[in-house]
XYZ file of N, CA, C and O in Angstrom:
304
model
N -21.849 189.547 84.611
C -22.479 191.078 84.291
C -21.011 192.042 84.419
O -21.428 193.091 84.388
N -20.024 191.495 85.841
C -20.082 192.668 86.693
C -18.368 193.119 85.752
O -17.766 193.591 85.774
N -17.652 192.391 84.908
C -17.102 192.470 84.442
C -17.230 192.640 82.354
O -16.380 192.918 81.802
N -18.732 193.388 82.864
C -19.614 193.931 81.369
C -20.130 192.637 80.195
O -20.132 193.705 79.228
N -20.134 191.571 80.826
C -21.204 190.553 79.914
C -22.980 191.205 79.886
O -22.782 192.130 81.227
N -23.059 189.858 79.639
C -24.692 191.160 79.634
C -25.355 190.705 81.319
O -24.771 188.656 81.448
N -26.397 190.475 81.425
C -27.395 190.248 82.524
C -27.867 188.907 81.771
O -29.577 189.927 81.078
N -27.771 187.859 82.345
C -28.407 186.966 81.395
C -28.884 186.077 82.209
O -27.778 185.842 83.005
N -30.090 184.902 81.830
C -30.687 183.203 83.062
C -28.149 182.893 82.781
O -28.602 181.699 82.891
N -28.267 183.038 81.271
C -27.026 182.198 81.132
C -25.671 183.078 81.799
O -24.973 181.961 81.235
N -25.895 183.997 81.985
C -24.057 184.211 82.433
C -24.414 184.529 83.731
O -24.539 185.654 84.682
N -25.487 183.825 84.571
C -25.948 183.530 86.422
C -25.779 182.431 86.967
O -24.947 181.589 86.147
N -24.738 183.513 87.774
C -24.933 181.050 89.231
C -25.445 181.638 90.411
O -25.738 183.124 91.354
N -26.430 180.521 91.127
C -26.838 180.680 92.314
C -26.112 180.176 93.026
O -25.831 178.574 93.207
N -25.901 181.888 94.022
C -25.276 181.173 95.144
C -25.349 181.313 96.614
O -26.601 182.298 96.770
N -25.359 180.313 97.476
C -26.136 180.692 98.683
C -25.214 181.894 99.664
O -24.302 182.515 98.715
N -25.653 182.095 100.281
C -25.520 183.787 100.907
C -24.121 184.089 101.292
O -23.197 185.443 101.227
N -23.465 182.464 102.041
C -22.256 182.989 101.774
C -21.289 183.235 101.090
O -20.286 183.851 101.191
N -21.355 182.052 99.710
C -20.789 182.204 98.437
C -20.886 184.095 97.541
O -19.819 184.289 97.376
N -22.089 184.719 98.364
C -22.533 185.701 97.152
C -21.504 186.522 98.341
O -20.775 187.162 97.703
N -21.420 186.095 99.524
C -20.230 187.076 100.031
C -19.242 187.707 99.560
O -18.303 188.010 98.995
N -18.697 185.657 99.522
C -17.122 185.782 98.968
C -17.235 186.734 97.378
O -16.307 186.958 97.908
N -17.897 186.600 96.710
C -17.239 186.919 95.806
C -17.400 189.091 95.552
O -16.753 189.151 95.658
N -17.835 189.102 96.544
C -17.710 190.175 97.663
C -16.611 190.640 97.918
O -16.552 191.482 98.096
N -15.593 189.546 98.128
C -14.808 190.063 98.844
C -13.586 189.437 97.969
O -12.387 189.017 98.477
N -13.380 189.809 96.703
C -12.175 189.606 95.593
C -12.673 187.612 95.442
O -11.482 187.478 94.294
N -13.384 187.409 95.602
C -13.215 185.208 94.571
C -14.070 185.268 93.429
O -15.157 186.695 93.848
N -13.791 184.975 92.509
C -14.790 184.794 91.867
C -14.724 183.550 90.736
O -14.426 182.531 91.363
N -16.054 182.924 90.812
C -17.283 182.390 89.390
C -16.523 182.264 88.039
O -16.847 183.626 87.378
N -15.811 181.761 87.564
C -15.814 181.692 85.830
C -16.097 180.342 85.346
O -16.170 179.298 85.961
N -17.536 181.296 84.594
C -18.446 179.857 83.438
C -17.048 179.055 83.013
O -16.256 179.590 81.808
N -16.574 177.208 83.014
C -15.608 177.224 81.963
C -16.479 176.229 80.810
O -16.947 175.094 80.549
N -16.641 176.953 79.568
C -17.693 176.517 78.578
C -17.159 174.949 77.815
O -18.390 174.498 77.484
N -15.796 174.620 77.953
C -15.524 173.531 77.341
C -16.416 172.437 78.061
O -16.134 171.639 78.455
N -15.871 172.430 79.607
C -16.076 171.564 80.435
C -17.265 171.442 81.247
O -17.915 170.568 81.790
N -17.700 172.739 81.172
C -19.481 173.249 81.454
C -19.737 173.186 82.948
O -20.736 172.541 83.477
N -18.499 174.360 83.480
C -19.180 173.501 84.774
C -18.162 175.023 85.505
O -17.690 176.229 84.684
N -18.680 175.562 86.910
C -18.128 176.507 86.822
C -16.630 176.366 88.048
O -16.425 175.714 88.126
N -15.651 176.912 87.699
C -14.571 177.076 88.366
C -14.513 178.485 89.449
O -14.572 179.474 88.637
N -13.643 177.791 90.587
C -13.944 179.184 91.371
C -12.565 179.299 92.443
O -11.382 178.534 91.827
N -12.068 180.590 92.471
C -11.125 181.724 92.339
C -10.524 182.495 93.628
O -11.400 183.003 93.835
N -9.512 182.080 94.770
C -9.408 183.049 95.561
C -9.103 184.533 95.205
O -8.648 184.221 94.158
N -9.255 184.952 95.813
C -8.344 186.732 94.852
C -8.020 186.900 95.178
O -6.758 187.516 94.334
N -6.187 186.252 95.534
C -5.567 186.041 94.807
C -5.097 185.134 93.265
O -3.589 185.594 92.547
N -6.383 184.695 92.466
C -5.800 184.303 91.687
C -5.807 182.796 91.443
O -6.036 181.621 90.630
N -5.913 182.579 92.531
C -5.616 180.634 92.080
C -6.380 180.288 92.254
O -7.166 180.206 92.866
N -7.460 178.965 91.563
C -7.686 177.788 91.419
C -8.584 177.189 92.485
O -7.209 176.676 93.540
N -9.729 177.676 93.351
C -10.131 176.355 94.252
C -10.313 174.629 93.425
O -11.415 174.970 92.737
N -9.572 173.915 93.848
C -9.741 172.827 92.991
C -10.620 171.896 94.377
O -10.450 171.179 94.880
N -11.495 171.140 94.080
C -11.961 170.265 94.649
C -12.152 168.654 93.758
O -11.900 168.673 92.711
N -12.204 167.962 94.016
C -11.890 166.590 94.007
C -11.795 165.274 94.765
O -12.277 165.948 96.023
N -11.544 164.195 94.868
C -11.375 163.061 95.536
C -10.347 163.988 96.415
O -9.157 164.589 96.127
N -9.973 163.169 97.509
C -9.313 163.902 99.252
C -8.283 162.956 99.016
O -8.627 161.349 98.538
N -7.142 163.049 99.012
C -6.132 161.905 99.008
C -5.045 162.376 100.069
O -5.041 162.747 100.750
N -4.753 161.305 100.827
C -3.672 161.292 101.998
C -2.199 161.878 100.996
O -1.864 162.596 100.617
N -0.836 161.630 102.046
C 0.185 162.592 101.772
C 0.399 161.909 100.745
O 1.708 161.518 100.093
N 0.644 160.113 100.364
C 1.030 159.083 98.884
C 0.216 159.895 97.781
O 0.393 158.463 97.524
N -1.157 160.337 97.965
C -1.667 160.554 96.764
C -2.954 159.233 96.573
O -3.397 159.365 95.170
N -2.985 158.392 97.395
C -3.934 157.736 97.124
C -5.415 158.053 97.810
O -5.383 158.738 99.099
N -6.735 158.169 97.792
C -7.909 158.439 97.924
C -8.042 158.207 98.935
O -7.790 156.769 99.910
N -8.610 158.875 99.781
C -9.513 158.935 101.335
C -10.707 158.080 101.351
O -11.597 158.287 99.976
N -10.839 157.434 102.192
C -12.357 156.952 101.479
C -13.920 158.491 102.329
O -13.786 158.944 102.475
N -14.754 157.902 101.114
C -15.774 158.986 101.384
C -16.675 158.511 102.781
O -17.538 157.316 102.417
N -16.749 159.376 103.268
C -17.616 159.116 104.761
C -18.655 159.997 105.105
O -19.191 160.077 106.042
N -18.593 160.692 103.953
C -20.284 161.118 103.997
C -21.038 160.074 103.860
O -21.359 159.633 102.700
N -22.618 161.028 104.290
C -23.546 160.339 104.136
C -24.470 161.071 103.295
O -24.451 162.486 104.066
N -25.692 160.583 102.925
C -26.685 161.587 102.073
C -27.305 161.284 103.265
O -28.191 161.500 104.481
N -27.932 162.863 103.515
C -29.398 163.683 103.783
C -30.794 162.247 104.645
O -30.793 162.309 102.942
N -30.693 162.847 105.868
C -32.696 161.855 105.382
C -32.827 163.013 104.889
O -33.319 164.255 104.279
N -34.740 162.704 104.213
C -35.770 163.199 103.851
C -36.103 164.164 104.966
O -36.252 163.882 105.195
N -36.535 165.519 104.121
C -36.879 166.525 104.967
C -38.295 166.264 105.710
O -39.492 166.256 106.238
N -38.744 165.745 104.552
C -40.588 164.547 104.717
C -40.658 163.468 104.873
O -40.892 162.859 103.933
N -41.090 162.531 104.901
C -41.814 161.714 105.454
C -42.008 161.357 103.699
O -42.992 161.469 103.580
N -42.175 160.392 103.406
C -43.011 159.446 102.200
C -44.044 159.891 102.573
O -44.615 158.157 103.630
N -45.258 160.148 101.070
C -46.981 159.479 101.594
C -46.626 158.190 100.349
O -46.416 158.416 99.795
N -47.197 156.793 101.245
C -47.715 156.339 100.782
C -49.208 156.321 100.205
O -49.568 156.263 100.167
């Protein structure tokens, strides 16, 4: 809506406090209707690309992330 679009649920993005603040410092989010996902851009206009991390030879690095444990134990 900051660029003249409608204020609507279809024209919103839910951001954490950190990323909300970055938008006020020149970062931009744009919805890609073809890919159906958000694209993020640095203040200079360069897109921030995320995906599989690779080594200098272009080979994928192992994913070392682990799932977070549940906040509350499951009740049986």
